[in-house]
Coordinates of N, CA and C in Angstrom, one line a residue:
M1 N 0.8 -1.2 0.0 CA 0.0 0.0 0.0 C 0.9 1.2 0.0
A2 N 0.4 2.3 -0.6 CA 1.2 3.5 -0.7 C 1.2 4.1 0.7
D3 N 2.2 5.0 0.9 CA 2.3 5.7 2.2 C 1.1 6.5 2.5
Q4 N 0.4 7.0 1.5 CA -0.7 7.9 1.7 C -1.8 7.7 0.7
L5 N -3.0 7.5 1.0 CA -4.1 7.5 0.1 C -4.9 8.8 0.3
E6 N -5.4 9.3 -0.8 CA -6.1 10.6 -0.7 C -7.4 10.5 -1.5
A7 N -8.4 11.2 -1.1 CA -9.6 11.4 -1.8 C -10.2 12.7 -1.5
S8 N -10.9 13.3 -2.4 CA -11.5 14.7 -2.2 C -12.7 14.9 -3.0
V9 N -13.6 15.7 -2.4 CA -14.8 16.1 -3.2 C -15.2 17.5 -2.8
T10 N -15.6 18.3 -3.8 CA -16.1 19.6 -3.5 C -17.5 19.7 -3.9
L11 N -18.3 20.3 -2.9 CA -19.8 20.3 -3.0 C -20.3 21.7 -2.8
P12 N -21.5 22.0 -3.4 CA -22.1 23.3 -3.1 C -22.5 23.4 -1.7
S13 N -22.4 24.6 -1.2 CA -22.8 24.9 0.2 C -24.3 25.0 0.3
E14 N -24.9 23.8 0.3 CA -26.3 23.6 0.3 C -26.6 22.5 1.3
P15 N -27.8 22.5 2.0 CA -28.1 21.5 2.9 C -28.0 20.1 2.3
V16 N -28.4 19.9 1.1 CA -28.4 18.5 0.5 C -27.0 18.0 0.4
S17 N -26.0 18.9 0.4 CA -24.6 18.4 0.3 C -24.1 17.7 1.5
V18 N -24.7 18.0 2.6 CA -24.3 17.3 3.9 C -24.4 15.8 3.7
A19 N -25.5 15.3 3.3 CA -25.7 13.9 3.1 C -24.8 13.3 2.0
A20 N -24.5 14.1 0.9 CA -23.6 13.7 -0.1 C -22.2 13.6 0.4
A21 N -21.8 14.5 1.3 CA -20.4 14.4 1.9 C -20.3 13.2 2.7
R22 N -21.3 12.9 3.5 CA -21.3 11.7 4.4 C -21.3 10.4 3.5
R23 N -22.1 10.3 2.5 CA -22.0 9.1 1.6 C -20.7 9.0 0.9
Y24 N -20.1 10.1 0.5 CA -18.8 10.1 -0.2 C -17.7 9.5 0.7
V25 N -17.7 10.0 1.9 CA -16.7 9.6 2.9 C -16.9 8.1 3.3
A26 N -18.1 7.7 3.5 CA -18.4 6.3 3.8 C -17.9 5.4 2.7
Q27 N -18.1 5.8 1.4 CA -17.7 4.9 0.3 C -16.2 4.9 0.3
V28 N -15.5 6.0 0.5 CA -14.0 6.0 0.5 C -13.5 5.1 1.6
L29 N -14.0 5.2 2.8 CA -13.6 4.4 3.9 C -13.8 2.9 3.6
D30 N -14.9 2.6 3.0 CA -15.2 1.2 2.6 C -14.2 0.7 1.6
D31 N -13.9 1.6 0.6 CA -13.0 1.2 -0.5 C -11.6 1.0 0.1
W32 N -11.3 1.6 1.2 CA -10.0 1.5 1.8 C -9.9 0.4 2.9
G33 N -11.0 -0.3 3.1 CA -11.0 -1.5 3.9 C -11.7 -1.3 5.3
L34 N -12.3 -0.2 5.5 CA -13.0 0.0 6.8 C -14.5 -0.2 6.5
P35 N -15.1 -1.3 7.0 CA -16.5 -1.6 6.7 C -17.4 -0.5 7.3
Q36 N -18.5 -0.3 6.6 CA -19.4 0.8 6.9 C -20.1 0.5 8.3
D37 N -20.1 -0.7 8.8 CA -20.7 -1.0 10.1 C -19.6 -0.9 11.2
A38 N -18.4 -0.5 10.9 CA -17.4 -0.4 12.0 C -17.6 0.9 12.8
G39 N -17.3 0.8 14.1 CA -17.5 2.0 15.0 C -16.8 3.2 14.5
T40 N -15.5 3.0 14.0 CA -14.8 4.2 13.5 C -15.5 4.8 12.3
A41 N -16.1 4.0 11.4 CA -16.8 4.5 10.3 C -18.0 5.4 10.7
D42 N -18.7 4.9 11.8 CA -19.9 5.6 12.3 C -19.4 7.0 12.9
T43 N -18.3 6.9 13.6 CA -17.8 8.2 14.2 C -17.4 9.2 13.1
V44 N -16.7 8.7 12.1 CA -16.3 9.6 11.0 C -17.5 10.2 10.2
R45 N -18.5 9.3 10.0 CA -19.7 9.8 9.3 C -20.4 10.9 10.1
L46 N -20.5 10.7 11.4 CA -21.1 11.7 12.3 C -20.3 13.0 12.3
I47 N -19.0 12.9 12.4 CA -18.1 14.1 12.4 C -18.2 14.8 11.0
V48 N -18.2 14.1 9.9 CA -18.3 14.7 8.6 C -19.7 15.5 8.5
S49 N -20.7 14.8 9.0 CA -22.1 15.5 9.0 C -22.0 16.8 9.7
E50 N -21.4 16.8 10.9 CA -21.4 18.0 11.7 C -20.5 19.1 11.1
L51 N -19.4 18.7 10.6 CA -18.5 19.7 9.9 C -19.1 20.3 8.7
A52 N -19.7 19.4 7.8 CA -20.3 19.9 6.6 C -21.5 20.8 6.9
T53 N -22.3 20.4 7.9 CA -23.4 21.3 8.4 C -22.9 22.6 8.8
N54 N -21.9 22.6 9.6 CA -21.3 23.9 10.1 C -20.9 24.7 8.9
S55 N -20.2 24.1 7.9 CA -19.8 24.9 6.7 C -20.9 25.5 6.0
V56 N -22.0 24.7 5.8 CA -23.2 25.2 5.1 C -23.9 26.3 5.9
Q57 N -24.1 26.1 7.2 CA -24.9 27.0 8.0 C -24.2 28.3 8.4
H58 N -22.9 28.2 8.7 CA -22.2 29.3 9.3 C -21.3 30.1 8.4
T59 N -21.3 29.9 7.1 CA -20.5 30.7 6.2 C -21.3 31.9 5.6
F60 N -22.6 31.9 5.9 CA -23.5 33.0 5.5 C -23.4 33.4 4.1
G61 N -23.3 32.3 3.2 CA -23.2 32.6 1.8 C -21.9 33.1 1.3
Q62 N -20.9 33.2 2.1 CA -19.6 33.7 1.7 C -18.7 32.6 1.2
S63 N -19.1 31.3 1.3 CA -18.4 30.2 0.8 C -19.3 29.4 -0.1
P64 N -19.3 29.6 -1.4 CA -20.3 28.9 -2.3 C -20.1 27.4 -2.3
T65 N -18.9 26.9 -1.9 CA -18.6 25.4 -1.9 C -17.9 25.1 -0.6
F66 N -17.8 23.8 -0.3 CA -16.9 23.3 0.7 C -16.3 22.0 0.1
T67 N -15.1 21.7 0.6 CA -14.4 20.5 0.2 C -14.1 19.6 1.3
V68 N -14.3 18.3 1.1 CA -14.0 17.3 2.0 C -12.8 16.5 1.5
D69 N -11.7 16.5 2.4 CA -10.5 15.8 2.0 C -10.4 14.6 3.0
V70 N -10.0 13.4 2.5 CA -9.9 12.2 3.3 C -8.5 11.7 3.0
R71 N -7.7 11.5 4.0 CA -6.3 11.0 3.8 C -6.1 9.8 4.8
L72 N -5.4 8.8 4.3 CA -5.0 7.7 5.1 C -3.5 7.7 5.1
E73 N -2.8 8.0 6.2 CA -1.4 8.1 6.2 C -0.7 6.9 6.9
R74 N 0.0 6.2 6.1 CA 0.8 5.0 6.5 C 0.0 4.0 7.2
E75 N -1.3 3.9 6.9 CA -2.2 2.9 7.5 C -2.2 3.1 9.0
E76 N -1.9 4.3 9.5 CA -1.9 4.6 10.9 C -2.9 5.7 11.3
W77 N -3.0 6.7 10.5 CA -3.8 7.9 10.8 C -4.8 8.2 9.7
L78 N -6.0 8.4 10.0 CA -7.0 8.8 9.1 C -7.2 10.3 9.4
R79 N -7.1 11.1 8.4 CA -7.4 12.6 8.5 C -8.5 12.9 7.6
V80 N -9.5 13.6 8.1 CA -10.6 14.1 7.4 C -10.7 15.6 7.7
G81 N -10.8 16.4 6.6 CA -10.9 17.8 6.7 C -12.0 18.4 5.9
V82 N -12.7 19.4 6.4 CA -13.7 20.1 5.7 C -13.2 21.6 5.6
T83 N -13.1 22.0 4.3 CA -12.6 23.3 4.0 C -13.7 24.2 3.4
D84 N -13.7 25.4 3.9 CA -14.6 26.5 3.3 C -13.8 27.7 3.2
S85 N -14.3 28.7 2.5 CA -13.6 30.0 2.2 C -14.0 31.1 3.2
H86 N -14.8 30.8 4.2 CA -15.2 31.8 5.1 C -14.1 32.0 6.1
P87 N -13.7 33.3 6.4 CA -12.6 33.5 7.3 C -12.8 33.2 8.8
R88 N -14.0 33.2 9.3 CA -14.3 33.0 10.7 C -14.1 31.5 11.1
W89 N -13.2 31.3 12.1 CA -12.9 30.0 12.6 C -14.0 29.5 13.5
P90 N -14.3 28.2 13.6 CA -15.3 27.7 14.5 C -15.0 28.0 15.9
K91 N -16.0 28.2 16.7 CA -15.8 28.4 18.1 C -17.0 27.8 18.8
R92 N -16.8 27.5 20.1 CA -17.9 26.9 20.8 C -18.8 28.0 21.3
L93 N -20.1 27.9 20.9 CA -21.1 28.9 21.3 C -21.7 28.6 22.6
P94 N -22.0 29.6 23.4 CA -22.7 29.3 24.7 C -24.1 28.7 24.3
A95 N -24.4 27.6 24.9 CA -25.6 26.9 24.5 C -26.5 26.8 25.8
A96 N -27.7 27.5 25.7 CA -28.7 27.4 26.7 C -29.3 26.0 26.7
V97 N -29.8 25.6 27.8 CA -30.3 24.2 28.0 C -31.4 24.0 26.9
Q98 N -32.2 24.9 26.6 CA -33.3 24.7 25.6 C -32.8 24.9 24.2
Q99 N -31.6 25.3 23.9 CA -31.1 25.5 22.5 C -30.9 24.2 21.8
D100 N -31.2 24.2 20.5 CA -31.0 23.0 19.7 C -29.6 23.1 18.9
N101 N -28.9 24.2 19.0 CA -27.6 24.3 18.3 C -26.6 24.9 19.2
G102 N -25.4 25.0 18.7 CA -24.3 25.5 19.4 C -23.4 24.5 20.1
R103 N -23.6 23.2 19.8 CA -22.9 22.2 20.5 C -22.0 21.3 19.5
G104 N -22.1 21.6 18.2 CA -21.4 20.8 17.2 C -20.0 20.6 17.4
M105 N -19.2 21.7 17.7 CA -17.8 21.6 17.8 C -17.4 20.8 19.1
V106 N -18.3 20.9 20.1 CA -18.0 20.2 21.4 C -18.2 18.7 21.1
I107 N -19.2 18.4 20.3 CA -19.5 17.0 20.0 C -18.3 16.4 19.1
I108 N -17.9 17.2 18.1 CA -16.8 16.7 17.3 C -15.6 16.5 18.1
R109 N -15.2 17.5 18.9 CA -14.0 17.3 19.7 C -14.1 16.1 20.6
W110 N -15.2 15.9 21.2 CA -15.4 14.8 22.1 C -15.3 13.4 21.4
L111 N -16.0 13.4 20.2 CA -15.9 12.1 19.4 C -14.5 11.8 19.0
A112 N -13.8 12.8 18.5 CA -12.4 12.6 18.1 C -11.6 12.1 19.3
A113 N -11.7 12.8 20.4 CA -10.9 12.4 21.6 C -11.3 11.0 22.1
E114 N -12.5 10.6 22.1 CA -13.0 9.3 22.5 C -12.4 8.2 21.6
A115 N -12.2 8.5 20.3 CA -11.6 7.6 19.4 C -10.1 7.6 19.4
G116 N -9.5 8.4 20.2 CA -8.1 8.4 20.3 C -7.4 9.5 19.4
G117 N -8.2 10.4 18.9 CA -7.8 11.4 17.9 C -7.8 12.8 18.4
R118 N -7.8 13.7 17.5 CA -7.8 15.1 17.9 C -8.5 15.9 16.8
L119 N -8.8 17.2 17.1 CA -9.4 18.1 16.2 C -8.4 19.3 16.1
S120 N -8.3 19.8 14.9 CA -7.4 21.0 14.7 C -8.0 21.9 13.6
V121 N -7.6 23.1 13.5 CA -8.1 24.0 12.5 C -6.8 24.7 11.8
S122 N -6.8 24.7 10.5 CA -5.7 25.4 9.9 C -6.2 26.4 8.8
P123 N -5.4 27.5 8.6 CA -5.9 28.5 7.6 C -5.6 28.0 6.2
T124 N -6.3 28.5 5.2 CA -6.1 28.2 3.8 C -5.5 29.4 3.2
E125 N -4.9 29.2 2.0 CA -4.2 30.4 1.3 C -5.2 31.5 1.0
D126 N -6.5 31.1 0.7 CA -7.5 32.1 0.3 C -8.2 32.8 1.5
G127 N -7.7 32.6 2.7 CA -8.3 33.2 3.8 C -9.4 32.4 4.5
G128 N -9.7 31.2 4.1 CA -10.6 30.3 4.7 C -10.0 29.5 5.8
K129 N -10.6 28.3 6.0 CA -10.0 27.4 7.0 C -10.4 26.0 6.7
T130 N -9.6 25.1 7.2 CA -9.9 23.6 7.2 C -10.0 23.2 8.6
V131 N -11.1 22.5 8.9 CA -11.3 21.9 10.2 C -10.9 20.4 10.0
W132 N -9.9 19.9 10.7 CA -9.4 18.5 10.6 C -9.7 17.7 11.8
I133 N -10.0 16.4 11.5 CA -10.0 15.5 12.6 C -9.0 14.4 12.2
T134 N -8.2 14.0 13.2 CA -7.2 12.9 13.0 C -7.5 11.8 13.9
L135 N -7.7 10.6 13.4 CA -8.1 9.4 14.2 C -7.1 8.3 13.9
P136 N -6.9 7.4 14.8 CA -6.1 6.2 14.5 C -6.8 5.3 13.6
W137 N -6.1 4.8 12.6 CA -6.7 3.8 11.7 C -6.8 2.4 12.3
P138 N -7.9 1.8 12.4 CA -8.1 0.5 13.0 C -7.2 -0.6 12.4
A139 N -6.5 -1.3 13.2 CA -5.6 -2.4 12.8 C -6.3 -3.4 11.9
D140 N -7.5 -3.8 12.2 CA -8.2 -4.8 11.4 C -8.5 -4.2 10.0
A141 N -8.7 -2.9 9.9 CA -9.0 -2.3 8.6 C -7.7 -2.3 7.8
S142 N -6.5 -2.1 8.4 CA -5.2 -2.2 7.7 C -5.0 -3.6 7.1
A143 N -5.4 -4.6 7.8 CA -5.2 -6.0 7.3 C -6.1 -6.2 6.1
R144 N -7.3 -5.7 6.1 CA -8.2 -5.8 4.9 C -7.6 -5.0 3.7
T145 N -7.1 -3.8 4.0 CA -6.6 -2.9 3.0 C -5.4 -3.6 2.3
L146 N -4.5 -4.2 3.1 CA -3.3 -4.9 2.6 C -3.7 -6.1 1.7
R147 N -4.8 -6.8 2.1 CA -5.3 -7.9 1.3 C -6.0 -7.5 0.0
G148 N -6.3 -6.2 -0.1 CA -7.1 -5.7 -1.2 C -8.5 -6.0 -1.2
C149 N -9.1 -6.2 0.0 CA -10.5 -6.5 0.1 C -11.3 -5.2 0.1

């Protein structure tokens, strides 16, 4: 296997694109040997849904598209990033008990940490940002990837 596998998709910043991003990442992970019913796959799909939703909802029309990048580095680390061109970085909003939003980044950070990973944000050259999650790649998925399953 190569030292790094990469896949990427750019989608319009529209609500229907959230599901498309989730399906795309699920298919990439499956192609790389991580079954769709694996716990890590569930975690990644949920994180991608949250990040894509944030990109669609919080860029206020200033980012007409968002990009989802998926990287598998040395069969050790899975990195998934969602990039948009809006300059405002995500932040945790104060959430009242009765509020239905404002908790996405808390959920993402917790899910990443629970899976042994981390969340980070990096600037893009055009003034936007990429929100990354980095998770350990499951050893059993590496064995399937090596066999070409």
